[in-house]
Coordinates of C-alpha atoms and ligand atoms in Angstrom, one line a residue:
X81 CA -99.9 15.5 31.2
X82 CA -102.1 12.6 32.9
X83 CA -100.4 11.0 35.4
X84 CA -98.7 7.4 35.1
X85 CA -98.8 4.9 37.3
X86 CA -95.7 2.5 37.0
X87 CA -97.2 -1.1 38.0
X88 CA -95.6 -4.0 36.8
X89 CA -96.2 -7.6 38.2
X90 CA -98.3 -10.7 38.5
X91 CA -101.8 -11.0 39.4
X92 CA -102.4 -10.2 43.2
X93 CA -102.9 -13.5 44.5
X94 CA -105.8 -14.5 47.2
X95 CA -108.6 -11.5 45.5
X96 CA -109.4 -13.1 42.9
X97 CA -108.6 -9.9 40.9
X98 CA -105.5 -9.3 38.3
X99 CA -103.6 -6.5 38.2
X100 CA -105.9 -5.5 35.4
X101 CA -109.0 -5.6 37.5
X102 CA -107.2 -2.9 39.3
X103 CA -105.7 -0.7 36.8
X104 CA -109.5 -0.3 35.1
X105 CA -110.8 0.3 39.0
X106 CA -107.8 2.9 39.2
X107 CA -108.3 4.1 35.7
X108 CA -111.8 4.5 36.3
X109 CA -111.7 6.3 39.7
X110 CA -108.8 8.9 38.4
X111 CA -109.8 10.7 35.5
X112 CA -107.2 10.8 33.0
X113 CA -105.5 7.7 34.0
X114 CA -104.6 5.7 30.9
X115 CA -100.9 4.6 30.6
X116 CA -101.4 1.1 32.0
X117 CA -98.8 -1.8 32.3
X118 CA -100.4 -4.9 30.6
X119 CA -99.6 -8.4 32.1
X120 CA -97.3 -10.6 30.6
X121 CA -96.9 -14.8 31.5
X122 CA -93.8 -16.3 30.4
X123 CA -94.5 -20.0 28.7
X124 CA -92.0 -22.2 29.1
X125 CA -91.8 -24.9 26.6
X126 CA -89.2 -27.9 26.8
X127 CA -88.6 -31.0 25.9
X128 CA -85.5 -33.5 25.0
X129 CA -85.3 -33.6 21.3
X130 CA -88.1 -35.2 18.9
X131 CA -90.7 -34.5 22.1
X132 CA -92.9 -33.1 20.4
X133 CA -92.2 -29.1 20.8
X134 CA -92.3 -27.8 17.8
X135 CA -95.8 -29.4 16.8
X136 CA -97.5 -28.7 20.4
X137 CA -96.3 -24.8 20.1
X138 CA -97.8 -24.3 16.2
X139 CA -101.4 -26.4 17.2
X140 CA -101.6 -24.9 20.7
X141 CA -101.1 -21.4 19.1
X142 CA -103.4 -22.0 15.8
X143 CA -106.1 -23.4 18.8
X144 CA -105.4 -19.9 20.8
X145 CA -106.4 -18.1 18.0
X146 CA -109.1 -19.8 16.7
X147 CA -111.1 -21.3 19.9
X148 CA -113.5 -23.4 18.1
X149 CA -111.6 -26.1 19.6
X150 CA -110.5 -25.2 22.7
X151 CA -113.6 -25.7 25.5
X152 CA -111.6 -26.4 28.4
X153 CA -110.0 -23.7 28.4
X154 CA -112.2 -21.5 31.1
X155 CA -111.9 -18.1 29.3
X156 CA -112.5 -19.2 25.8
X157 CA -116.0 -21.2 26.7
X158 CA -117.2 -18.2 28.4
X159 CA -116.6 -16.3 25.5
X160 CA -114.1 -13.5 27.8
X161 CA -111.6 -13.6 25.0
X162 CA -112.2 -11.0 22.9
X163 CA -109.3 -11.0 20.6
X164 CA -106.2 -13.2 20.3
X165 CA -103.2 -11.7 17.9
X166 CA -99.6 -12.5 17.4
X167 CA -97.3 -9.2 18.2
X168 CA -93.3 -8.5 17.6
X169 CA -92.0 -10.5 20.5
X170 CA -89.9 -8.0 23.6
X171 CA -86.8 -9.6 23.5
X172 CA -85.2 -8.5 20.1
X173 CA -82.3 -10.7 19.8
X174 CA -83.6 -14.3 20.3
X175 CA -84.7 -15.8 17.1
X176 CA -88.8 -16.1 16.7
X177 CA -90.8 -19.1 16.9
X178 CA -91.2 -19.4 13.1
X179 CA -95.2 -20.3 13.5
X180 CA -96.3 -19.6 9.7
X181 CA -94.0 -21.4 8.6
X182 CA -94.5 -24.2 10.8
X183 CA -98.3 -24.0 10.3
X184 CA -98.2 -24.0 6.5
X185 CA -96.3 -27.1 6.7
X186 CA -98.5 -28.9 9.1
X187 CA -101.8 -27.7 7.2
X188 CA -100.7 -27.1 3.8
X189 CA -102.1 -29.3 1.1
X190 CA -99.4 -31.9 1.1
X191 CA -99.2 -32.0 5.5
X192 CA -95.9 -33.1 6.7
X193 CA -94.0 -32.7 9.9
X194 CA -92.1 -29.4 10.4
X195 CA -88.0 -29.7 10.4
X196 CA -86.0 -30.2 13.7
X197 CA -85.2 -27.2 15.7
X198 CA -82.2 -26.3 18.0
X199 CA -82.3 -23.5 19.8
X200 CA -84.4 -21.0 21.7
X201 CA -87.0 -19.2 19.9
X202 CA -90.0 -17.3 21.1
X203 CA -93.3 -15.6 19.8
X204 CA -95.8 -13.5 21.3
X205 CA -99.3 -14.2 21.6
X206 CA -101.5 -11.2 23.1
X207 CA -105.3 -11.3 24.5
X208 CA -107.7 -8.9 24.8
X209 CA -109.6 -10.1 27.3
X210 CA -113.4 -9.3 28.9
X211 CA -113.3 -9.6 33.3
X212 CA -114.8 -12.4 34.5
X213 CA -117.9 -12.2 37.5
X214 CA -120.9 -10.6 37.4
X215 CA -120.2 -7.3 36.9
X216 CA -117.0 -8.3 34.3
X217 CA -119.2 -6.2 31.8
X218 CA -119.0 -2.7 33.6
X219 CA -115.0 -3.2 33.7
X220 CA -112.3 -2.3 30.9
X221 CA -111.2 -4.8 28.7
X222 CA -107.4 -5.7 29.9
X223 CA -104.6 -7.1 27.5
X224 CA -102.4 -9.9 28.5
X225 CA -99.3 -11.1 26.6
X226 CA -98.5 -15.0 26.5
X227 CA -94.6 -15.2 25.5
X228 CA -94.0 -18.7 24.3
X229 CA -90.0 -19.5 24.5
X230 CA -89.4 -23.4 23.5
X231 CA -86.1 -24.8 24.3
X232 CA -84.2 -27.9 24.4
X233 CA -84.7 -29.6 27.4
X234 CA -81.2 -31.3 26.9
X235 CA -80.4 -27.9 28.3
X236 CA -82.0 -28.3 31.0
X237 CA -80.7 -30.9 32.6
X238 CA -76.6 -28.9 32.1
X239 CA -78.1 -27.5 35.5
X240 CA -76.7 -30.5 37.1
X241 CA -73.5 -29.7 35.7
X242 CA -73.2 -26.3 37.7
X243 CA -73.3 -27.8 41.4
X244 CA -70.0 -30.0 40.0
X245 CA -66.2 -30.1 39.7
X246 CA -64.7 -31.5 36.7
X247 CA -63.5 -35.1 38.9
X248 CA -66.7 -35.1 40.2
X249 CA -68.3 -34.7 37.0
X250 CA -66.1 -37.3 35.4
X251 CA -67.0 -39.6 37.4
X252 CA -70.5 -40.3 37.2
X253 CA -69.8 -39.7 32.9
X254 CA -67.7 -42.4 33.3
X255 CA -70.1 -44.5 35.3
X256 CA -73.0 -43.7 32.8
X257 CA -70.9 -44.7 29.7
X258 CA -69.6 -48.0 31.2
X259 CA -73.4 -48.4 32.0
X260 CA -74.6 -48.1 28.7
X261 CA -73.6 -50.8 25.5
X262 CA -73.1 -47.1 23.8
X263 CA -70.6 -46.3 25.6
X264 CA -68.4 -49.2 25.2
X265 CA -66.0 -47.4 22.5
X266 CA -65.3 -44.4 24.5
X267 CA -64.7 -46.3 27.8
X268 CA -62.0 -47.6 26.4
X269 CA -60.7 -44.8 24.9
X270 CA -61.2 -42.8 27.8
X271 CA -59.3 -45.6 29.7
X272 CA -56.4 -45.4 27.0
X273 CA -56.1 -41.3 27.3
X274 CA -53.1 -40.4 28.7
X275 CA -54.1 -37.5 31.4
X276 CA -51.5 -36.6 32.9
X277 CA -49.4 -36.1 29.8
X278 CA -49.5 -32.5 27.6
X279 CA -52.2 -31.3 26.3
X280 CA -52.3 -32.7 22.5
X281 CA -55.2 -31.1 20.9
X282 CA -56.1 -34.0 18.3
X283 CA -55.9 -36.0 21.0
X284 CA -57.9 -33.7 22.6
X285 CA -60.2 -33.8 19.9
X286 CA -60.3 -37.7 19.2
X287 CA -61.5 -37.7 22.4
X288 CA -64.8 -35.3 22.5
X289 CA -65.9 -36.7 19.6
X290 CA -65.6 -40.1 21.0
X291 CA -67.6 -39.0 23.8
X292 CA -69.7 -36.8 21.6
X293 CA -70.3 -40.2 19.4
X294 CA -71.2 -41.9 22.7
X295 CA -73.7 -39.5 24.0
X296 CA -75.6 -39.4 20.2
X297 CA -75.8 -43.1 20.0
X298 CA -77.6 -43.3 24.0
X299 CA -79.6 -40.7 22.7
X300 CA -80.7 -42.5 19.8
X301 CA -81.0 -45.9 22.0
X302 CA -83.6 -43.5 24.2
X303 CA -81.6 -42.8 27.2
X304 CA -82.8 -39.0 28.3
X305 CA -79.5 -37.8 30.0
X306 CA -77.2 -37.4 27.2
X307 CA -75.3 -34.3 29.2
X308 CA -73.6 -32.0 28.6
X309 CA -76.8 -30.9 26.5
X310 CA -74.6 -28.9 23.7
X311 CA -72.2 -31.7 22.4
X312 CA -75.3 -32.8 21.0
X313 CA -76.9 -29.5 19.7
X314 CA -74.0 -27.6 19.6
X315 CA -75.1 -24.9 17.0
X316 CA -72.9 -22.0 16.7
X317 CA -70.8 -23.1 19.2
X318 CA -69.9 -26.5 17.2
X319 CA -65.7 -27.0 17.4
X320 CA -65.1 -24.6 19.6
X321 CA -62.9 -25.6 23.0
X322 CA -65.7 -25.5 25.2
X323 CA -67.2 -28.3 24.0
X324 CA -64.0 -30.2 23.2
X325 CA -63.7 -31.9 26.5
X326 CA -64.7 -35.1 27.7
X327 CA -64.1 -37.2 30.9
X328 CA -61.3 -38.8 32.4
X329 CA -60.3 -41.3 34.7
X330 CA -58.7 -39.3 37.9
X331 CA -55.2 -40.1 37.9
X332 CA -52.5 -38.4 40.0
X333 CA -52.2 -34.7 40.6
X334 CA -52.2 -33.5 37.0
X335 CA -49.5 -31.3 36.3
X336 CA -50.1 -28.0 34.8
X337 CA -50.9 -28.2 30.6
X338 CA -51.8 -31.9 31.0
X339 CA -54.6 -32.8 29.1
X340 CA -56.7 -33.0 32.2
X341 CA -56.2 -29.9 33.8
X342 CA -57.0 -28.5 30.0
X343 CA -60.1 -30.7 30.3
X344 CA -61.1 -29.1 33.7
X345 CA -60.2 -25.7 32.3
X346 CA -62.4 -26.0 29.6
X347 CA -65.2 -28.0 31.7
X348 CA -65.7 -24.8 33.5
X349 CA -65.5 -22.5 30.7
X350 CA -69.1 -24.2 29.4
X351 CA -70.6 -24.0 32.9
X352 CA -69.9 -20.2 33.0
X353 CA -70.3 -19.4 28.7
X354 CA -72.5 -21.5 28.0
X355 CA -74.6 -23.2 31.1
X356 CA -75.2 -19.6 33.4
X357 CA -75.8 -17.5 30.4
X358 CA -79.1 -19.8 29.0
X359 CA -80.2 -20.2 33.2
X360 CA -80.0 -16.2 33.3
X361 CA -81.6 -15.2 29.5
X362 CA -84.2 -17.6 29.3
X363 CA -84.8 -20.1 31.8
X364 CA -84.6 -17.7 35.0
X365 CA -87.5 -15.4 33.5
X366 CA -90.2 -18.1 33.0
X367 CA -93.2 -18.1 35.0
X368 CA -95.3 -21.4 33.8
X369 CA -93.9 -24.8 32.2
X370 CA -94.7 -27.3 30.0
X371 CA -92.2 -30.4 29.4
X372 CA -92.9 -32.9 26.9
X373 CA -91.9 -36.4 27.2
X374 CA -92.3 -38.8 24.5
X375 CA -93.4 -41.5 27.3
X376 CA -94.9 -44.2 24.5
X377 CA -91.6 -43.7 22.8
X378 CA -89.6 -44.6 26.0
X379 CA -91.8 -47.6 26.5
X380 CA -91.3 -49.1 23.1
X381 CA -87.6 -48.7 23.9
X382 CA -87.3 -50.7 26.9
X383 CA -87.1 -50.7 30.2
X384 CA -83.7 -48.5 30.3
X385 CA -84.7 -45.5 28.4
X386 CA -88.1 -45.8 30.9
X387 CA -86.0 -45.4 33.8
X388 CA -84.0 -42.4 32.6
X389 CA -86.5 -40.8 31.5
X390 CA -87.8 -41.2 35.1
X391 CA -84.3 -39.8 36.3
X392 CA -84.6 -36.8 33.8
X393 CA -87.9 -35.8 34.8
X394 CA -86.4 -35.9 39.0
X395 CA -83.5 -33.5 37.0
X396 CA -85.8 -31.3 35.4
X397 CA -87.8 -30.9 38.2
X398 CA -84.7 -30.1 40.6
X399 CA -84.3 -27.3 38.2
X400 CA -87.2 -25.6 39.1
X401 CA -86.6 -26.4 42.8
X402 CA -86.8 -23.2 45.2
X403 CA -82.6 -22.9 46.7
X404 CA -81.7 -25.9 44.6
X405 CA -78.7 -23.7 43.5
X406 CA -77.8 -20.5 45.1
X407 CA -76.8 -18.8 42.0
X408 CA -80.1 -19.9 40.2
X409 CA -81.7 -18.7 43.5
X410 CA -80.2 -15.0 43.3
X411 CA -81.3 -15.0 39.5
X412 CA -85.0 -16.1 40.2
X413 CA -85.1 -12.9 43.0
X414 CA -87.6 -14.4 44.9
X415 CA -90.3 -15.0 42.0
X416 CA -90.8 -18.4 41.2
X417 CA -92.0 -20.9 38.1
X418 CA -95.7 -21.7 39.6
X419 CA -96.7 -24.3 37.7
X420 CA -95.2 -27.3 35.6
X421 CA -97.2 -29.6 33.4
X422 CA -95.6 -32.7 32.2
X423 CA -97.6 -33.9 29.2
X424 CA -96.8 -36.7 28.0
X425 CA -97.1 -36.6 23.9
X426 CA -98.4 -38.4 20.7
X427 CA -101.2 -39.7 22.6
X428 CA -103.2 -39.5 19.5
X429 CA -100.9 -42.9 18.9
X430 CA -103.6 -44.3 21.5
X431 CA -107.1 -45.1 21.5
X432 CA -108.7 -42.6 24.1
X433 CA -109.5 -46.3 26.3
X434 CA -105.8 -46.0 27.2
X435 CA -104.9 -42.1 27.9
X436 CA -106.3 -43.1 31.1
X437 CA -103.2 -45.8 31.7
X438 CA -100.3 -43.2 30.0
X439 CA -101.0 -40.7 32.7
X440 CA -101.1 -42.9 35.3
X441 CA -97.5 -44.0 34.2
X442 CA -97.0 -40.6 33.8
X443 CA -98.1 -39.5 36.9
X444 CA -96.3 -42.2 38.6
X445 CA -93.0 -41.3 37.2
X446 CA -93.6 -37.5 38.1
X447 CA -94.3 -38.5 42.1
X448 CA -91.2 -40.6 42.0
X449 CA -89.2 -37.8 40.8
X450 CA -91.0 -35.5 42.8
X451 CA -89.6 -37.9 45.6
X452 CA -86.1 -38.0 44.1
X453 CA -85.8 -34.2 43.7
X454 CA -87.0 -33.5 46.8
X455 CA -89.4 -30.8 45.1
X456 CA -92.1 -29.2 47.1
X457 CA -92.5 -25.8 45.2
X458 CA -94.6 -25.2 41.8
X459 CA -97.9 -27.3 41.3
X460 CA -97.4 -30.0 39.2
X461 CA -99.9 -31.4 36.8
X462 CA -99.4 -34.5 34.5
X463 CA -101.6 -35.0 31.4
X464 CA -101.6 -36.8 28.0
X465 CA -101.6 -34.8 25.0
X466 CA -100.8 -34.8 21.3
X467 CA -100.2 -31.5 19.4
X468 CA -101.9 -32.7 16.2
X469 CA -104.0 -35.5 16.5
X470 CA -103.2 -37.6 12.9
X471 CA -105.5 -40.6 13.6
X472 CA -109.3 -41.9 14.2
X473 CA -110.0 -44.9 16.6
X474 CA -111.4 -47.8 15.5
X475 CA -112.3 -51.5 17.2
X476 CA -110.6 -53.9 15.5
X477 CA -111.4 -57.5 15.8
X478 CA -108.5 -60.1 16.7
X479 CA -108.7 -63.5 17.7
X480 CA -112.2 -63.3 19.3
X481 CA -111.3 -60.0 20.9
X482 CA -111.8 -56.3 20.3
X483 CA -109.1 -54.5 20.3
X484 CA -108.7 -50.0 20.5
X485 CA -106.6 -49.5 17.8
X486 CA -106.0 -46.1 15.9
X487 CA -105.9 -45.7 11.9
X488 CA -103.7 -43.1 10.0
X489 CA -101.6 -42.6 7.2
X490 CA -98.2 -44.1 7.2
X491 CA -95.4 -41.8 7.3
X492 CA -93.0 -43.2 4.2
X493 CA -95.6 -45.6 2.6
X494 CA -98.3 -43.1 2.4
X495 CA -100.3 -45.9 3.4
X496 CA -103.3 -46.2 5.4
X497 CA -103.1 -48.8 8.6
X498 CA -105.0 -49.7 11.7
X499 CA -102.5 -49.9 14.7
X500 CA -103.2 -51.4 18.3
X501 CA -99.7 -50.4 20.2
X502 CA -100.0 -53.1 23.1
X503 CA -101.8 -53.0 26.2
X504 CA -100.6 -50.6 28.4
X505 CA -100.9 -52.2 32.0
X506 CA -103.9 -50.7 34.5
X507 CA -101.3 -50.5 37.5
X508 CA -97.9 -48.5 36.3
X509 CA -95.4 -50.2 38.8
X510 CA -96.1 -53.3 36.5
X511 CA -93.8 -50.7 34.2
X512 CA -91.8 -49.0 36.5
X513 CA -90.9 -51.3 38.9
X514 CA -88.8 -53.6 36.4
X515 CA -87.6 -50.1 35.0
X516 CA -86.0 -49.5 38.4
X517 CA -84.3 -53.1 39.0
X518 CA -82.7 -53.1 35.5
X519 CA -84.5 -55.6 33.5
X520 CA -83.4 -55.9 29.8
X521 CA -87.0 -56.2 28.2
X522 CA -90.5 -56.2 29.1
X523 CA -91.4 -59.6 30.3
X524 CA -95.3 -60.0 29.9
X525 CA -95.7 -57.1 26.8
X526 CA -94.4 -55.8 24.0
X527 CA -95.0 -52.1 22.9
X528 CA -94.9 -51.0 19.4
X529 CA -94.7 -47.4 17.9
X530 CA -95.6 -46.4 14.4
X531 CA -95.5 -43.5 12.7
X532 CA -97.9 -41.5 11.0
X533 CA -98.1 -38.6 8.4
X534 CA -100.5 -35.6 9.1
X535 CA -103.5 -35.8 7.3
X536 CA -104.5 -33.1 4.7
X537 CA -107.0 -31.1 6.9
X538 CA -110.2 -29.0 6.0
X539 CA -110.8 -26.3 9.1
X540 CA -114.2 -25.1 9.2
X541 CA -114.0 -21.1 10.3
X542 CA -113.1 -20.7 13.6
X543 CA -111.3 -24.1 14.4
X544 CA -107.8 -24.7 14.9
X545 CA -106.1 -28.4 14.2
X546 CA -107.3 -31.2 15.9
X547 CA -105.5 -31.8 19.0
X548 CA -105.9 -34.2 22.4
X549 CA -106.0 -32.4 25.3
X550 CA -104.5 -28.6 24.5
X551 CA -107.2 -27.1 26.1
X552 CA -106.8 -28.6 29.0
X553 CA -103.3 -28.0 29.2
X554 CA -103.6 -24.3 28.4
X555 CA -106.3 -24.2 31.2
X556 CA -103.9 -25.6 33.6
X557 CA -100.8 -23.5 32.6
X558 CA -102.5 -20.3 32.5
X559 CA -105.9 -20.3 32.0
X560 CA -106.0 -18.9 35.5
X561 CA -105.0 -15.7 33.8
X562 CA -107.1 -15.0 31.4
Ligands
LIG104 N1 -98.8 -38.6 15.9 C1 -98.2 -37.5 16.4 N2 -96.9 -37.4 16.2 C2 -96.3 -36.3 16.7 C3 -97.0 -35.3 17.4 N3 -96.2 -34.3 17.8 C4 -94.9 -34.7 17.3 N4 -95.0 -35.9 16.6 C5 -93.9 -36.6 16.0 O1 -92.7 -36.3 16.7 C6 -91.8 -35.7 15.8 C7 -91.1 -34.5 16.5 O2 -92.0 -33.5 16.7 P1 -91.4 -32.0 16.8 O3 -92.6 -31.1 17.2 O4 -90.6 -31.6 15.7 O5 -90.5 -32.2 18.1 P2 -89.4 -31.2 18.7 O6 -89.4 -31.5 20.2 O7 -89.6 -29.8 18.3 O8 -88.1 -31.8 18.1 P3 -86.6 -31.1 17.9 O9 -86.9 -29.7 17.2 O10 -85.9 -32.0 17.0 O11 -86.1 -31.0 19.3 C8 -92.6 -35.2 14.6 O12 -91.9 -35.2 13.4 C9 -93.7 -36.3 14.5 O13 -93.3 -37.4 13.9 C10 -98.4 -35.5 17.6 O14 -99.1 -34.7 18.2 N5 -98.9 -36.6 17.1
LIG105 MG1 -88.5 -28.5 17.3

């Protein structure tokens, strides 16, 4: 029997060498040594719903495995990737990332965007990879696995939930809704409950789907923190008590079977069913991030949904905060998520003469949260990105001026139209600023979106779908590992 030598782990850090660069030293130096641990980096993708997941996992994968596309990324240019394969994913009960599928619908003949998603899903993509350096040649190849998990960020942000109490909890919810025009209806209802009297369970009922109601129409008006994250992808769990709660006014001490203390009951059953159990299985065991925001969305809905999508991002990143929560702490062991990139998506809805100004907002928004969250921990990276790029740029000429504008295909009208999307200002606070103080509209601007189709694509051998940015953002996240 050769021997075996059990090592596991990241990359030893400060050398300049992997773990692999060792096992082929070690392999080399005793004969007979071959039963060797590859390296495996957890991806982490996330996003609040219609970000852009789905669409940046497919292209970002179809770019992995054919590079012709892909020259910022380090290993791919210097031609050290050797292979890249998909494999049967390690964990054998979470549902995988359904990439042909999603590809095929992207690419097919008659291009379309891929269905909406709602839960976790993951998918294995492996390397076979050639040392970098001088003398990369005379070493092994090594193999590293890239285990892409995307996930709602909606989850995300339940984290939040776990430091609370049910009052306290109630409380802000309450403050949110009254905020918000959405939450009008529920207000008063919630003002109308009775909490103090028995549980009634249509009552009980009326009431989360008020509040369930509420938190849909905020999301659809663009606000990011529509929590808890499940009353509005509830999947399996859809009717079941733990997410038929919502919150109350505080009242007297409630007696026991009053509708509140039922509320509280159950408030706490989806913090320890529902909340721990996706922190432990999924989120706990990432190692790099990538959150997509749909930033040009936010802007087109005002200055609101701006603003709490600043607020989500100083959430999200609280998350991945070293001793933000001491459970979360115990479960991360002393590893840690080293870096986050928030990309900000669609950008292919912009001529390239304006990416510059989305990540400035971008960036902007992710030092202010960074400020909010208190967050000193992974490094942080903000870039703008789109997944599939479905437009060309073009100067159009309007009233004397030239404006960037972008042309693709109309999604519904199949039509073809040039769109300019509004100037997006140099300096960001002339965004985020009024953001912050509340202001109803933009005063000086107004933002449009459109919507485009993909276009029917012809790939030359070799090249993945055309993207903005991928590379770039593969570099960042792990290029450092390949
Ligand atoms: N133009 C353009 N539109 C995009 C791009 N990526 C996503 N979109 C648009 O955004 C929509 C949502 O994209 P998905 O990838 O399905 O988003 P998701 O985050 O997986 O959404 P859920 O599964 O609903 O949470 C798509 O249907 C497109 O309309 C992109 O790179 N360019
Ligand atoms: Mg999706």
């Amino acid at each position: 029997m050769p021997p075996t030598l059990p090592i596991f782990g990241r990359a030893t850090e400060g050398t300049g060498l992997g773990i692999g660069d060792y096992l082929s030293d070690a392999a080399r130096a005793v004969p007979g040594l071959h039963l060797l641990a590859d390296e495996v980096v957890r991806l982490g993708v996330t996003g609040l719903s219609r970000s852009g997941k789905t669409v940046f996992i497919t292209s970002l994968v179809a770019n992995l495995l054919d590079r012709g596309r892909m020259p910022g990324l380090r290993a791919a240019a210097e031609g050290r990737i050797t292979a890249a394969f998909l494999q049967p994913q390690p964990d054998m009960t979470v549902p995988r990332f359904d990439y042909e599928a999603n590809l095929a619908t992207l690419t097919g003949p008659a291009p379309r965007w891929p269905d909406s998603t709602r839960a976790v899903s993951e998918l294995r993509l492996s390397f076979r990879l050639r040392p970098a350096g001088l003398f990369g040649g005379l070493r092994g190849e090594r193999t590293l696995h890239l285990d892409i998990v995307d996930y709602p960020g909606e989850w995300l942000l339940d984290l939040g939930l776990l430091d609370q109490d049910y009052d306290g909890w109630s409380e802000a919810a309450l403050a949110r809704a009254a905020a918000r025009p959405e939450g009008a209806a529920f207000t008063a209802a919630a003002r109308a409950a009775r909490p103090d009297a028995p549980l009634d369970e249509p009552a009980a009922q009326a009431l989360a789907q008020a509040f369930t109601a509420y938190l849909a129409a905020a999301r659809a008006a663009g606000y990011s923190d529509c929590t808890p994250g499940r009353f509005l992808l509830p999947g399996d769990l859809a009717g079941s008590p733990a997410l038929t709660f919502a919150p109350l006014p505080r009242g007297g001490p409630s007696p026991r079977g009053a509708l509140r203390r039922e509320f509280a009951r159950r408030f706490e059953a989806y913090k320890s069913g529902v909340v721990r159990p996706f922190f432990r299985d999924h989120f706990a065991r990432v190692d790099r991030q990538v959150v997509l925001l749909d930033v040009l969305g936010a802007i087109h809905d005002g200055p609101a949904a701006l603003e709490d999508m600043r607020r989500a991002m100083a959430d999200i990143l609280g998350a991945f905060r070293p001793g933000r929560n001491r459970w979360l702490t115990g479960l991360f062991g002393g590893r840690r998520v080293e870096r986050i990139l928030f990309a900000a998506t669609k950008a292919d809805h912009l001529h390239h003469e304006q990416h510059g100004r989305l990540t400035a907002i971008l960036a902007a928004m992710m030092r202010e949260a960074k400020d909010r969250a208190d967050f000193a921990g992974a490094a942080t990276a903000a870039m703008a990105v789109a997944g599939l790029r479905t437009t060309v740029e073009e100067k159009v000429r309007h009233r004397g001026a030239e404006l960037p504008c972008v042309r693709g295909t109309l999604l519904g009208t199949g039509r073809q139209a040039a769109f300019y999307p509004g100037d997006l200002p140099d300096d960001p606070a002339r965004l985020l600023a009024p953001a912050r103080a509340g202001a109803a509209a933009w005063l000086d601007a107004d933002y449009g979106v459109m919507h485009f189709a993909p276009a029917p694509l012809t790939l030359r051998p070799g090249e993945g779908p055309p993207h903005i940015r991928l590379d770039r953002a593969a570099q960042f996240l792990f290029g450092d590992r390949l």
